[in-house]
Coordinates of C-alpha atoms in Angstrom, one line a residue:
M6 CA -3.1 -1.6 -20.6
S7 CA -1.8 1.6 -19.1
D8 CA 0.4 3.7 -22.1
L9 CA 2.0 6.0 -19.4
R10 CA 5.2 4.7 -20.3
F11 CA 5.1 7.6 -23.7
D12 CA 4.1 10.7 -23.0
S13 CA 0.2 11.0 -22.7
Q14 CA -1.5 9.4 -19.6
P15 CA -4.9 7.4 -19.2
P16 CA -7.9 9.2 -17.9
R17 CA -7.9 8.8 -14.2
H18 CA -11.2 7.2 -12.0
T19 CA -10.3 8.1 -9.3
D20 CA -8.2 10.5 -6.5
V21 CA -4.5 9.2 -6.2
P22 CA -2.9 10.4 -3.2
R23 CA 0.5 12.8 -3.6
P24 CA 4.2 12.5 -1.2
R25 CA 5.1 16.0 -0.2
R26 CA 8.2 16.4 -2.2
A27 CA 8.0 14.6 -6.3
E28 CA 9.9 11.0 -5.8
G29 CA 9.9 10.5 -9.6
Q30 CA 6.6 8.5 -10.0
W31 CA 5.4 8.7 -14.0
A32 CA 1.9 9.2 -13.2
F33 CA 2.4 12.3 -11.5
G34 CA 4.5 13.7 -14.9
Y35 CA 8.6 13.2 -13.5
R36 CA 9.8 11.7 -16.3
E37 CA 13.8 13.3 -15.3
P38 CA 15.6 10.5 -13.6
L39 CA 16.6 11.5 -10.6
N40 CA 19.7 8.7 -10.0
K41 CA 22.6 7.3 -12.6
N42 CA 20.0 4.2 -12.6
E43 CA 17.0 5.8 -14.2
E44 CA 19.4 7.7 -16.4
S45 CA 21.0 4.6 -17.9
K46 CA 17.8 2.7 -18.3
K47 CA 16.0 6.3 -19.6
N48 CA 19.6 6.3 -22.0
D49 CA 18.7 2.6 -23.6
D50 CA 16.1 -0.3 -23.2
A51 CA 18.4 -2.9 -20.4
L52 CA 17.2 -5.1 -23.3
N53 CA 18.8 -4.5 -25.5
V54 CA 22.0 -5.7 -24.1
R55 CA 21.1 -9.2 -25.1
D56 CA 23.1 -7.9 -28.7
R57 CA 25.6 -6.6 -27.6
I58 CA 26.4 -9.5 -26.0
L59 CA 25.9 -11.6 -28.4
H60 CA 27.3 -9.8 -30.9
I61 CA 30.5 -7.6 -29.6
Y62 CA 30.8 -8.2 -25.5
S63 CA 31.2 -12.5 -26.1
K64 CA 33.5 -12.3 -29.3
R65 CA 35.5 -9.6 -27.8
G66 CA 36.1 -10.6 -24.2
F67 CA 35.4 -8.6 -20.8
D68 CA 37.2 -5.5 -21.7
S69 CA 35.4 -4.0 -24.3
I70 CA 32.5 -4.2 -22.3
D71 CA 31.0 -1.0 -21.7
P72 CA 30.4 -0.1 -17.8
A73 CA 26.9 0.7 -17.8
D74 CA 26.4 -2.2 -19.4
L75 CA 28.8 -4.1 -17.3
R76 CA 27.3 -2.9 -13.6
G77 CA 23.5 -2.5 -15.4
R78 CA 22.3 -3.8 -17.8
F79 CA 23.3 -7.1 -17.9
R80 CA 21.6 -7.8 -15.0
W81 CA 18.6 -8.1 -17.0
M82 CA 19.6 -11.2 -19.2
G83 CA 21.2 -12.4 -14.9
L84 CA 24.6 -11.5 -15.1
Y85 CA 26.5 -10.3 -12.6
T86 CA 29.9 -9.3 -12.6
Q87 CA 31.4 -11.7 -9.2
R88 CA 33.1 -10.2 -6.4
K89 CA 37.0 -10.6 -6.8
P90 CA 38.7 -13.5 -5.1
G91 CA 40.5 -12.1 -1.5
I92 CA 38.7 -8.9 -0.8
D93 CA 37.6 -9.3 2.4
G94 CA 34.3 -7.9 3.6
G95 CA 35.6 -5.2 5.4
K96 CA 36.3 -3.4 2.5
T97 CA 32.6 -4.4 0.6
G98 CA 31.3 -1.2 1.6
A99 CA 34.5 1.1 0.8
L100 CA 35.9 -0.4 -2.9
E101 CA 34.0 0.7 -5.3
E102 CA 32.3 -1.4 -7.6
E103 CA 34.4 -1.7 -10.5
E104 CA 37.2 -3.1 -8.1
L105 CA 35.2 -5.8 -6.3
D106 CA 34.2 -7.0 -9.9
D107 CA 36.2 -9.6 -11.1
R108 CA 36.2 -10.4 -14.6
Y109 CA 34.0 -13.9 -14.7
F110 CA 30.2 -13.2 -13.9
M111 CA 27.7 -15.2 -11.6
L112 CA 24.9 -16.9 -13.6
R113 CA 20.6 -16.7 -12.6
V114 CA 18.3 -19.8 -14.8
R115 CA 15.0 -18.3 -14.2
S116 CA 12.3 -21.7 -14.0
D117 CA 9.5 -19.7 -13.1
G118 CA 8.3 -23.3 -11.3
K119 CA 8.5 -25.3 -14.6
L120 CA 8.6 -28.6 -14.1
L121 CA 12.2 -29.8 -16.0
S122 CA 12.7 -32.4 -17.9
P123 CA 15.5 -35.3 -17.3
D124 CA 16.8 -33.5 -20.7
A125 CA 16.5 -30.0 -18.3
V126 CA 18.3 -31.4 -15.5
R127 CA 21.2 -32.5 -17.1
T128 CA 21.1 -29.7 -19.7
L129 CA 21.6 -27.7 -16.6
G130 CA 24.5 -30.2 -15.1
R131 CA 26.3 -30.3 -18.4
I132 CA 27.0 -26.4 -18.3
G133 CA 27.8 -26.3 -14.3
V134 CA 30.9 -28.5 -15.5
D135 CA 31.4 -27.1 -18.8
F136 CA 31.5 -23.3 -17.7
A137 CA 31.3 -22.7 -14.7
R138 CA 33.9 -25.3 -12.7
D139 CA 31.0 -27.5 -11.6
T140 CA 29.6 -24.6 -9.1
A141 CA 25.6 -24.6 -9.5
D142 CA 23.5 -24.1 -6.3
V143 CA 19.3 -23.9 -5.9
T144 CA 18.6 -20.4 -5.0
D145 CA 15.2 -19.7 -3.0
R146 CA 13.8 -17.8 -6.0
Q147 CA 13.7 -21.4 -7.9
N148 CA 16.5 -20.6 -10.3
I149 CA 20.1 -22.1 -11.3
Q150 CA 22.9 -19.7 -10.0
Y151 CA 26.3 -20.3 -11.8
H152 CA 29.4 -18.5 -10.5
W153 CA 32.7 -18.3 -13.1
I154 CA 31.2 -17.2 -16.1
D155 CA 33.3 -16.2 -19.4
V156 CA 30.8 -13.3 -21.4
K157 CA 32.2 -15.1 -24.6
D158 CA 30.6 -18.5 -23.6
V159 CA 27.7 -16.8 -22.4
P160 CA 26.1 -17.4 -26.2
T161 CA 27.0 -20.7 -26.3
I162 CA 25.1 -21.1 -22.5
W163 CA 21.9 -19.4 -24.0
G164 CA 21.6 -21.8 -26.8
R165 CA 21.7 -24.2 -24.7
L166 CA 18.8 -23.5 -22.4
D167 CA 17.0 -22.4 -25.4
E168 CA 17.2 -26.0 -26.2
V169 CA 15.0 -27.5 -23.3
G170 CA 12.8 -23.9 -23.0
L171 CA 14.6 -22.1 -20.4
H172 CA 17.0 -19.1 -20.7
S173 CA 18.2 -16.6 -18.0
L174 CA 16.1 -13.7 -19.0
E175 CA 15.6 -10.8 -16.6
A176 CA 16.8 -12.9 -13.9
C177 CA 18.3 -10.1 -11.9
G178 CA 17.4 -5.7 -13.2
D179 CA 14.6 -3.7 -12.1
S180 CA 12.6 -6.3 -14.0
P181 CA 9.7 -9.3 -13.4
R182 CA 12.2 -10.9 -11.7
P183 CA 12.4 -15.1 -11.9
F184 CA 8.0 -16.4 -10.6
L185 CA 7.5 -18.4 -7.9
G186 CA 5.0 -21.2 -8.6
S187 CA 4.1 -24.6 -6.2
P188 CA 6.9 -27.3 -6.8
V189 CA 3.7 -29.2 -7.0
A190 CA 1.1 -27.5 -9.1
G191 CA -0.8 -30.0 -11.0
V192 CA 0.0 -33.1 -9.2
A193 CA 0.0 -32.4 -5.0
A194 CA -3.6 -34.5 -4.4
D195 CA -4.8 -31.4 -2.1
E196 CA -3.9 -28.5 -4.3
I197 CA -6.8 -26.1 -4.5
I198 CA -6.0 -25.0 -8.0
D199 CA -3.5 -25.6 -11.1
G200 CA -2.0 -21.9 -11.2
T201 CA 0.3 -23.3 -13.9
S202 CA -1.0 -21.9 -16.5
A203 CA -1.4 -18.1 -15.9
L204 CA 2.1 -18.2 -15.3
E205 CA 3.0 -19.6 -18.1
E206 CA 0.5 -16.3 -20.3
I207 CA 2.2 -13.8 -17.6
E208 CA 5.8 -15.2 -18.6
R209 CA 4.0 -14.7 -22.9
R210 CA 3.0 -11.8 -21.7
Y211 CA 5.3 -9.7 -19.8
L212 CA 9.5 -11.1 -20.5
G213 CA 10.5 -9.5 -22.8
N214 CA 8.6 -6.3 -22.7
K215 CA 9.7 -3.4 -23.3
D216 CA 6.5 -1.7 -21.5
F217 CA 7.9 -3.6 -18.3
S218 CA 11.1 -4.0 -18.5
N219 CA 12.0 -0.2 -16.5
F220 CA 10.4 -0.3 -13.2
P221 CA 11.2 1.4 -10.1
R222 CA 12.9 -1.5 -8.9
K223 CA 12.8 -5.6 -9.0
F224 CA 9.7 -6.5 -9.0
K225 CA 9.0 -10.6 -7.5
T226 CA 6.1 -12.8 -8.1
A227 CA 4.7 -15.4 -6.4
L228 CA 2.3 -18.0 -7.3
T229 CA 0.4 -20.8 -6.0
G230 CA -3.0 -23.1 -5.2
H231 CA -1.2 -25.3 -2.5
P232 CA -2.9 -24.8 1.5
S233 CA 0.6 -24.9 2.4
H234 CA 1.2 -21.3 1.1
D235 CA 4.3 -23.3 -0.9
V236 CA 6.1 -20.2 -2.3
C237 CA 6.4 -17.3 0.6
P238 CA 3.6 -15.3 -0.4
E239 CA 3.8 -13.3 2.5
T240 CA 7.7 -11.4 1.1
N241 CA 6.4 -10.7 -2.1
D242 CA 6.0 -7.5 -3.9
V243 CA 2.7 -9.9 -5.8
S244 CA 0.6 -12.8 -5.0
F245 CA -1.8 -14.8 -6.0
V246 CA -3.3 -17.1 -3.2
G247 CA -5.2 -20.4 -4.1
T248 CA -8.4 -19.3 -2.3
V249 CA -12.6 -21.0 -3.1
H250 CA -15.7 -18.7 -3.3
P251 CA -18.4 -20.0 -1.4
E252 CA -20.3 -19.8 -5.0
L253 CA -17.7 -19.0 -7.4
G254 CA -15.1 -22.6 -6.7
P255 CA -11.7 -21.8 -6.9
G256 CA -9.6 -19.1 -7.9
F257 CA -7.3 -16.2 -5.9
D258 CA -6.7 -13.8 -3.9
V259 CA -4.4 -11.1 -4.2
W260 CA -1.5 -10.0 -1.8
V261 CA 1.3 -6.9 -2.8
G262 CA 3.8 -5.0 -1.4
G263 CA 5.3 -8.2 0.5
G264 CA 9.5 -7.3 0.8
L265 CA 12.1 -8.0 2.9
S266 CA 15.7 -6.3 3.4
T267 CA 16.8 -2.9 5.4
N268 CA 13.3 -2.3 5.8
P269 CA 10.9 -5.4 6.0
M270 CA 6.8 -5.4 5.3
L271 CA 4.9 -8.0 5.0
A272 CA 2.7 -8.7 1.6
Q273 CA -1.0 -7.1 2.9
K274 CA -3.8 -8.9 1.1
L275 CA -6.4 -7.9 -0.7
G276 CA -9.1 -10.1 -0.4
V277 CA -10.4 -10.9 -3.1
W278 CA -11.4 -13.3 -5.3
I279 CA -10.2 -13.8 -9.5
P280 CA -10.5 -16.9 -11.5
L281 CA -7.6 -18.8 -13.4
D282 CA -8.1 -16.5 -16.7
D283 CA -7.5 -13.1 -15.1
V284 CA -4.1 -13.5 -13.1
P285 CA -2.8 -12.4 -16.2
D286 CA -4.3 -9.3 -16.6
V287 CA -4.5 -8.8 -12.1
W288 CA 0.0 -9.0 -13.0
E289 CA -0.5 -5.9 -15.5
G290 CA -3.0 -3.8 -13.8
V291 CA -0.5 -4.3 -9.8
A292 CA 2.9 -4.1 -12.6
S293 CA 1.8 -1.3 -14.6
I294 CA 0.8 0.6 -11.4
F295 CA 4.5 0.2 -9.7
R296 CA 5.8 1.4 -12.3
D297 CA 3.8 4.4 -12.8
Y298 CA 3.8 5.6 -9.3
G299 CA 6.2 3.5 -8.0
Y300 CA 9.1 5.8 -6.3
R301 CA 12.4 7.0 -9.0
R302 CA 13.7 9.3 -6.7
L303 CA 15.9 6.8 -4.3
R304 CA 16.7 3.8 -4.4
S305 CA 15.9 2.3 -1.0
R306 CA 12.3 3.9 -1.2
A307 CA 12.3 2.6 -5.3
R308 CA 10.5 -1.1 -4.1
L309 CA 6.3 -1.5 -4.1
K310 CA 5.8 -2.7 -0.5
F311 CA 6.4 1.4 0.6
L312 CA 3.5 3.0 -2.2
V313 CA 1.3 0.0 -0.5
A314 CA 2.2 1.8 2.8
D315 CA 2.1 4.9 1.9
W316 CA -1.6 4.4 0.4
G317 CA -3.1 1.3 2.3
V318 CA -4.8 -1.9 0.6
E319 CA -8.1 -0.1 0.0
K320 CA -6.6 3.3 -2.4
F321 CA -4.0 0.5 -3.9
R322 CA -7.0 -1.8 -5.4
E323 CA -9.4 1.2 -5.4
V324 CA -6.7 2.5 -7.4
L325 CA -6.7 -1.3 -9.3
E326 CA -10.2 -1.5 -10.2
K327 CA -10.6 2.3 -11.7
E328 CA -7.7 3.1 -13.0
Y329 CA -5.8 -0.1 -15.0
L330 CA -8.7 -3.1 -14.4
G331 CA -12.5 -0.5 -15.6
K332 CA -13.4 -4.0 -12.9
E333 CA -14.3 -4.1 -9.8
L334 CA -13.2 -7.1 -8.2
V335 CA -14.9 -10.1 -6.0
T336 CA -14.7 -9.9 -2.2
N337 CA -14.1 -12.5 -0.3
P338 CA -12.5 -13.1 2.6
S339 CA -8.2 -14.1 2.4
P340 CA -7.4 -18.1 2.6
P341 CA -6.6 -18.8 5.9
S342 CA -2.7 -19.3 6.9
P343 CA -1.1 -22.7 7.4
V344 CA 1.5 -24.0 9.8
G345 CA 4.0 -25.9 9.6
H346 CA 6.8 -27.3 6.1
R347 CA 6.0 -25.6 3.0
D348 CA 8.7 -27.6 1.6
H349 CA 7.6 -30.4 0.0
I350 CA 10.5 -32.8 1.6
G351 CA 9.6 -36.3 2.3
V352 CA 7.4 -39.1 0.0
H353 CA 3.8 -37.6 -1.0
A354 CA 0.9 -39.5 -2.4
Q355 CA -0.1 -37.5 -6.6
K356 CA -3.3 -37.2 -7.3
D357 CA -2.8 -39.6 -10.4
G358 CA -1.6 -42.2 -8.3
K359 CA 1.8 -41.5 -8.7
F360 CA 4.0 -39.6 -5.9
Y361 CA 6.4 -37.2 -5.7
V362 CA 9.9 -36.9 -3.6
G363 CA 11.4 -34.0 -2.6
V364 CA 15.0 -34.3 -1.3
A365 CA 17.1 -31.4 0.4
P366 CA 20.6 -30.1 -1.0
T367 CA 22.3 -28.6 2.0
V368 CA 21.9 -24.8 2.3
G369 CA 21.5 -25.0 -2.3
R370 CA 24.8 -25.8 -2.5
V371 CA 24.9 -28.3 -5.5
S372 CA 26.8 -28.9 -7.8
G373 CA 26.9 -29.8 -12.7
T374 CA 28.0 -32.8 -11.3
L375 CA 25.3 -33.7 -9.0
L376 CA 22.7 -33.0 -11.4
V377 CA 23.9 -34.6 -14.1
E378 CA 24.1 -37.4 -11.9
L379 CA 20.6 -36.3 -11.1
A380 CA 18.9 -36.7 -14.4
D381 CA 20.8 -39.7 -14.3
L382 CA 18.2 -41.2 -12.0
L383 CA 15.6 -39.4 -13.6
E384 CA 16.1 -41.4 -16.3
E385 CA 16.6 -44.4 -14.9
Y386 CA 13.6 -44.6 -13.0
G387 CA 11.4 -42.8 -15.6
V388 CA 10.3 -39.7 -13.3
A389 CA 8.4 -37.2 -15.2
G390 CA 10.9 -34.4 -14.0
A391 CA 11.8 -32.0 -11.3
R392 CA 11.5 -28.3 -9.1
L393 CA 12.7 -26.0 -7.7
T394 CA 11.3 -25.0 -4.8
P395 CA 11.6 -21.5 -3.0
Y396 CA 13.3 -23.0 -0.4
Q397 CA 16.5 -24.4 -2.3
K398 CA 15.6 -27.9 -3.0
I399 CA 13.5 -30.1 -5.2
V400 CA 11.2 -31.6 -6.1
L401 CA 10.4 -34.8 -8.0
L402 CA 7.6 -35.1 -9.8
G403 CA 5.5 -38.5 -11.5
V404 CA 7.3 -41.2 -9.5
D405 CA 5.5 -45.3 -9.9
G406 CA 4.9 -46.5 -6.6
D407 CA 6.8 -49.4 -6.7
Q408 CA 10.0 -46.9 -8.0
V409 CA 9.6 -44.8 -4.5
D410 CA 11.8 -47.0 -2.1
A411 CA 14.9 -47.7 -4.9
L412 CA 15.1 -44.2 -5.8
V413 CA 15.0 -42.3 -2.6
D414 CA 18.5 -44.8 -1.8
R415 CA 19.3 -44.0 -4.7
L416 CA 19.3 -40.1 -4.0
D417 CA 20.7 -40.7 -0.5
E418 CA 23.9 -42.1 -2.3
I419 CA 24.3 -38.7 -4.2
G420 CA 24.2 -36.7 -1.4
L421 CA 20.1 -35.5 -1.6
S422 CA 18.2 -37.1 0.7
A423 CA 14.6 -37.2 0.8
R424 CA 14.6 -38.1 4.7
P425 CA 16.6 -35.2 6.4
S426 CA 17.4 -34.3 9.1
N427 CA 15.4 -31.0 9.8
W428 CA 18.5 -29.3 10.5
R429 CA 19.6 -29.9 6.9
R430 CA 15.3 -29.3 6.1
N431 CA 15.6 -26.0 7.7
T432 CA 18.6 -24.2 7.1
M433 CA 19.2 -21.9 4.0
A434 CA 22.5 -19.3 3.4
C435 CA 22.6 -16.9 0.3
T436 CA 25.8 -17.2 -1.8
G437 CA 27.7 -15.0 1.0
I438 CA 31.3 -13.5 0.3
E439 CA 32.9 -16.9 -1.9
F440 CA 30.7 -14.5 -4.9
C441 CA 28.6 -11.3 -3.9
K442 CA 30.4 -8.1 -4.3
L443 CA 27.9 -7.2 -1.4
A444 CA 28.1 -9.6 1.2
I445 CA 30.7 -9.3 4.1
V446 CA 30.3 -12.9 5.7
D447 CA 31.0 -16.9 4.2
T448 CA 27.6 -18.1 4.5
K449 CA 27.0 -21.2 2.3
D450 CA 30.9 -23.3 4.0
R451 CA 30.0 -22.0 7.7
A452 CA 25.9 -22.9 7.4
R453 CA 27.0 -26.5 5.8
D454 CA 29.5 -26.8 8.7
L455 CA 26.8 -25.5 11.7
V456 CA 23.8 -27.9 9.9
A457 CA 26.9 -31.1 10.3
E458 CA 27.7 -29.4 13.7
L459 CA 23.9 -29.5 14.8
E460 CA 23.4 -32.9 13.9
R461 CA 25.8 -34.3 16.0
R462 CA 24.3 -32.3 19.2
F463 CA 20.9 -33.1 19.0
P464 CA 20.8 -36.2 17.1
D465 CA 17.3 -36.3 18.4
L466 CA 15.3 -33.3 17.5
D467 CA 13.5 -33.9 14.9
K468 CA 11.5 -36.5 17.6
Q469 CA 11.2 -34.3 20.1
V470 CA 10.2 -30.9 17.7
P471 CA 9.4 -32.2 14.3
S472 CA 8.4 -29.1 12.9
G473 CA 12.1 -28.4 13.8
I474 CA 14.1 -24.9 14.0
T475 CA 14.3 -23.0 10.8
V476 CA 18.3 -21.3 10.1
N477 CA 18.7 -18.9 7.8
V478 CA 21.6 -17.4 6.8
N479 CA 22.5 -14.3 5.1
G480 CA 25.7 -13.0 3.5
C481 CA 24.2 -8.7 4.0
P482 CA 21.4 -7.1 5.1
N483 CA 19.9 -7.8 2.2
A484 CA 17.6 -10.4 3.5
C485 CA 18.1 -12.6 0.3
A486 CA 17.7 -15.1 2.5
R487 CA 14.7 -14.3 4.0
T488 CA 16.6 -13.3 7.5
Q489 CA 14.0 -12.2 9.3
V490 CA 11.0 -14.6 9.2
A491 CA 13.1 -18.0 10.5
D492 CA 13.5 -18.9 13.7
I493 CA 17.1 -17.9 13.5
G494 CA 18.0 -15.3 11.2
L495 CA 21.3 -14.1 10.7
K496 CA 22.1 -11.7 9.1
G497 CA 25.9 -10.9 8.7
Q498 CA 28.3 -7.7 9.7
L499 CA 31.7 -7.5 11.1
V500 CA 31.8 -8.0 14.6
L501 CA 34.1 -7.7 17.9
D502 CA 35.6 -11.3 20.0
D503 CA 36.4 -11.1 23.0
D504 CA 40.1 -9.5 22.8
G505 CA 38.4 -6.8 20.8
N506 CA 39.1 -7.9 17.4
Q507 CA 37.3 -7.8 14.3
V508 CA 35.7 -10.8 12.4
E509 CA 33.0 -12.5 10.7
G510 CA 29.6 -12.8 12.2
F511 CA 26.2 -11.8 12.4
Q512 CA 22.9 -9.9 13.9
V513 CA 20.3 -12.3 15.5
H514 CA 16.6 -12.4 14.7
L515 CA 14.6 -14.6 16.7
G516 CA 10.9 -16.2 16.4
G517 CA 10.5 -15.1 12.8
A518 CA 7.9 -16.6 11.1
T519 CA 5.7 -16.7 7.8
G520 CA 1.9 -18.5 7.5
L521 CA -0.1 -18.3 10.5
G522 CA 1.6 -15.5 13.3
A523 CA 3.4 -14.1 10.1
N524 CA 5.7 -11.9 11.6
F525 CA 9.3 -10.6 12.1
G526 CA 12.0 -12.2 13.9
R527 CA 12.7 -10.4 17.3
K528 CA 16.0 -8.5 17.7
L529 CA 18.3 -8.6 21.1
R530 CA 19.6 -4.6 21.8
A531 CA 23.3 -4.6 20.8
H532 CA 23.4 -8.1 20.8
K533 CA 25.8 -10.3 18.1
V534 CA 27.3 -13.6 17.6
T535 CA 31.3 -14.0 15.9
S536 CA 31.5 -16.2 13.0
S537 CA 33.2 -19.1 15.6
G538 CA 31.2 -18.7 18.2
L539 CA 27.4 -19.5 16.6
D540 CA 27.5 -23.5 16.3
D541 CA 27.7 -22.7 20.6
Y542 CA 25.3 -20.1 20.3
I543 CA 22.1 -21.9 18.3
S544 CA 23.4 -24.8 20.7
N545 CA 22.4 -23.0 24.0
V546 CA 19.0 -20.9 22.7
V547 CA 18.0 -24.2 21.2
T548 CA 19.0 -25.8 24.6
N549 CA 16.8 -23.5 26.1
Y550 CA 13.9 -23.5 24.4
L551 CA 13.7 -27.0 24.6
A552 CA 13.4 -26.7 28.5
D553 CA 11.1 -23.6 28.2
R554 CA 8.6 -25.0 26.2
K555 CA 6.0 -25.6 27.1
D556 CA 4.1 -28.9 25.8
D557 CA 4.5 -28.1 21.3
E558 CA 5.0 -24.4 21.3
R559 CA 6.4 -23.9 17.9
F560 CA 10.0 -22.3 18.4
A561 CA 8.8 -18.3 17.1
D562 CA 5.9 -18.6 19.7
W563 CA 9.1 -19.1 23.2
A564 CA 11.0 -16.7 21.4
A565 CA 8.5 -14.2 21.6
R566 CA 7.7 -14.7 25.5
A567 CA 11.4 -15.4 26.1
D568 CA 14.1 -13.4 28.3
D569 CA 16.3 -11.6 27.5
E570 CA 19.3 -13.7 29.2
A571 CA 17.9 -17.4 27.8
L572 CA 17.9 -16.2 24.0
R573 CA 21.2 -14.3 24.3
G574 CA 21.9 -17.5 25.7
D575 CA 24.1 -15.7 29.0
K576 CA 22.9 -18.9 30.3
V577 CA 21.9 -22.3 29.8
L578 CA 18.9 -24.0 31.3
E579 CA 18.6 -27.7 32.0
S580 CA 16.1 -29.6 30.1
S581 CA 13.7 -31.9 31.5
L582 CA 13.7 -33.8 28.0

């Protein structure tokens, strides 16, 4: 482990690029904080706030919370103040953070690719019912996210989570954010390698470890041994992707420097092979590079992707090998990128003769009550457990073959369909203005209404386009719902309607993709859509796609070549279907 967190520095075995201007990189001796976030972290390690929550704030209440903890260190415990009700999107950027703060919290609970037992699912549901006004969302980082949490209830909530092996530690903050793991790890018949043990070891070694609790900004990890690349590895800081070496067998390639937001970049592939047991060490090496060399001057450039872009992937690999691992990695071609779904929706055979069933909550919106109902079904049908997915879905594992049909029917009854329309399957939405202080527009309710309307207008789309059309709805530019890599990505902002009034609306990204042909969606010059006009706009664009596509051409490929008029929805082509 590098000791750059302290006063000494390790010997260098390679030249490392120095920026022209000091960027607060610890490895070059720049240890004085260059912004208020770095100052706060230097003043007190954020992990120390746990004891203050347990012994002071939860007993004395919201007004006792130190502002530096409230708007900073609380995040390392998975807690954010939520948006005060009634503040419109026009004030999001104009008000100070304390003016946007409500007296309640959003709480993220990590799953890190774990199999959630029926007891764990029930506990998650009961927390929503008892402490969160029945809220609970499945996020695209495999979290359960609650709202309306009172700080006085946090110790009780943590106690319940501890009993079922869950927690919220470092679910937010400049820390190792929740890990994405394959929802079908260990059971999928077509799996290359099961990486579960590596994620468990990374969690054991590094979560709650003060050597890794102060990164320049967030650090996102993904790992999968499934050929569908079902953890969106292209958009994470570090991803371990299942691959096969012709002589050494199954292992993992390493991808680094992915991330979206206002400066989207796809992860770059090292083109290596590492064995399962080496994954935690390589994770530590990549994380240490970020900690030691990451830019700490400007928060807008403090993600690993900027360092990888400036150094180049070859230099990054060299520094990783020579300064942190002390050995060369085995070179191996990166695995081929897949085409198609990654969410595991539907019924699929496991390698042990049982089945797994993927179900689709609409845009990730569930509730505490629904999770309790799901736990009841898991117990009634003898299901081993559930995993959350990076696509706001839930996968039930270990279902006996003679129970599948009855279970699927019962899941439909509680609103968790294993046979959803492609609109429901392929639409994601972030939290939006309902609770998020960064949001400008409503997302969850708008996306659910959109799904219902598109199902009505295009009842046969599942037959016409079996892979569907992905729609990702985001309430601000931060791309929590991965706006730029959807067929239709919607970035919330205020726009002018036909009468010149400022209303909720979206900038549109068209033709984004992950997997084979991964790219960011095309933005049309000065093109915005009002929220109220969204149903008609998407209907026009989809109609044009169906009329103009060639054979089985994917939406993303069509969007790359279509003319602006068709993509703006200003004209509507007559479909030949």
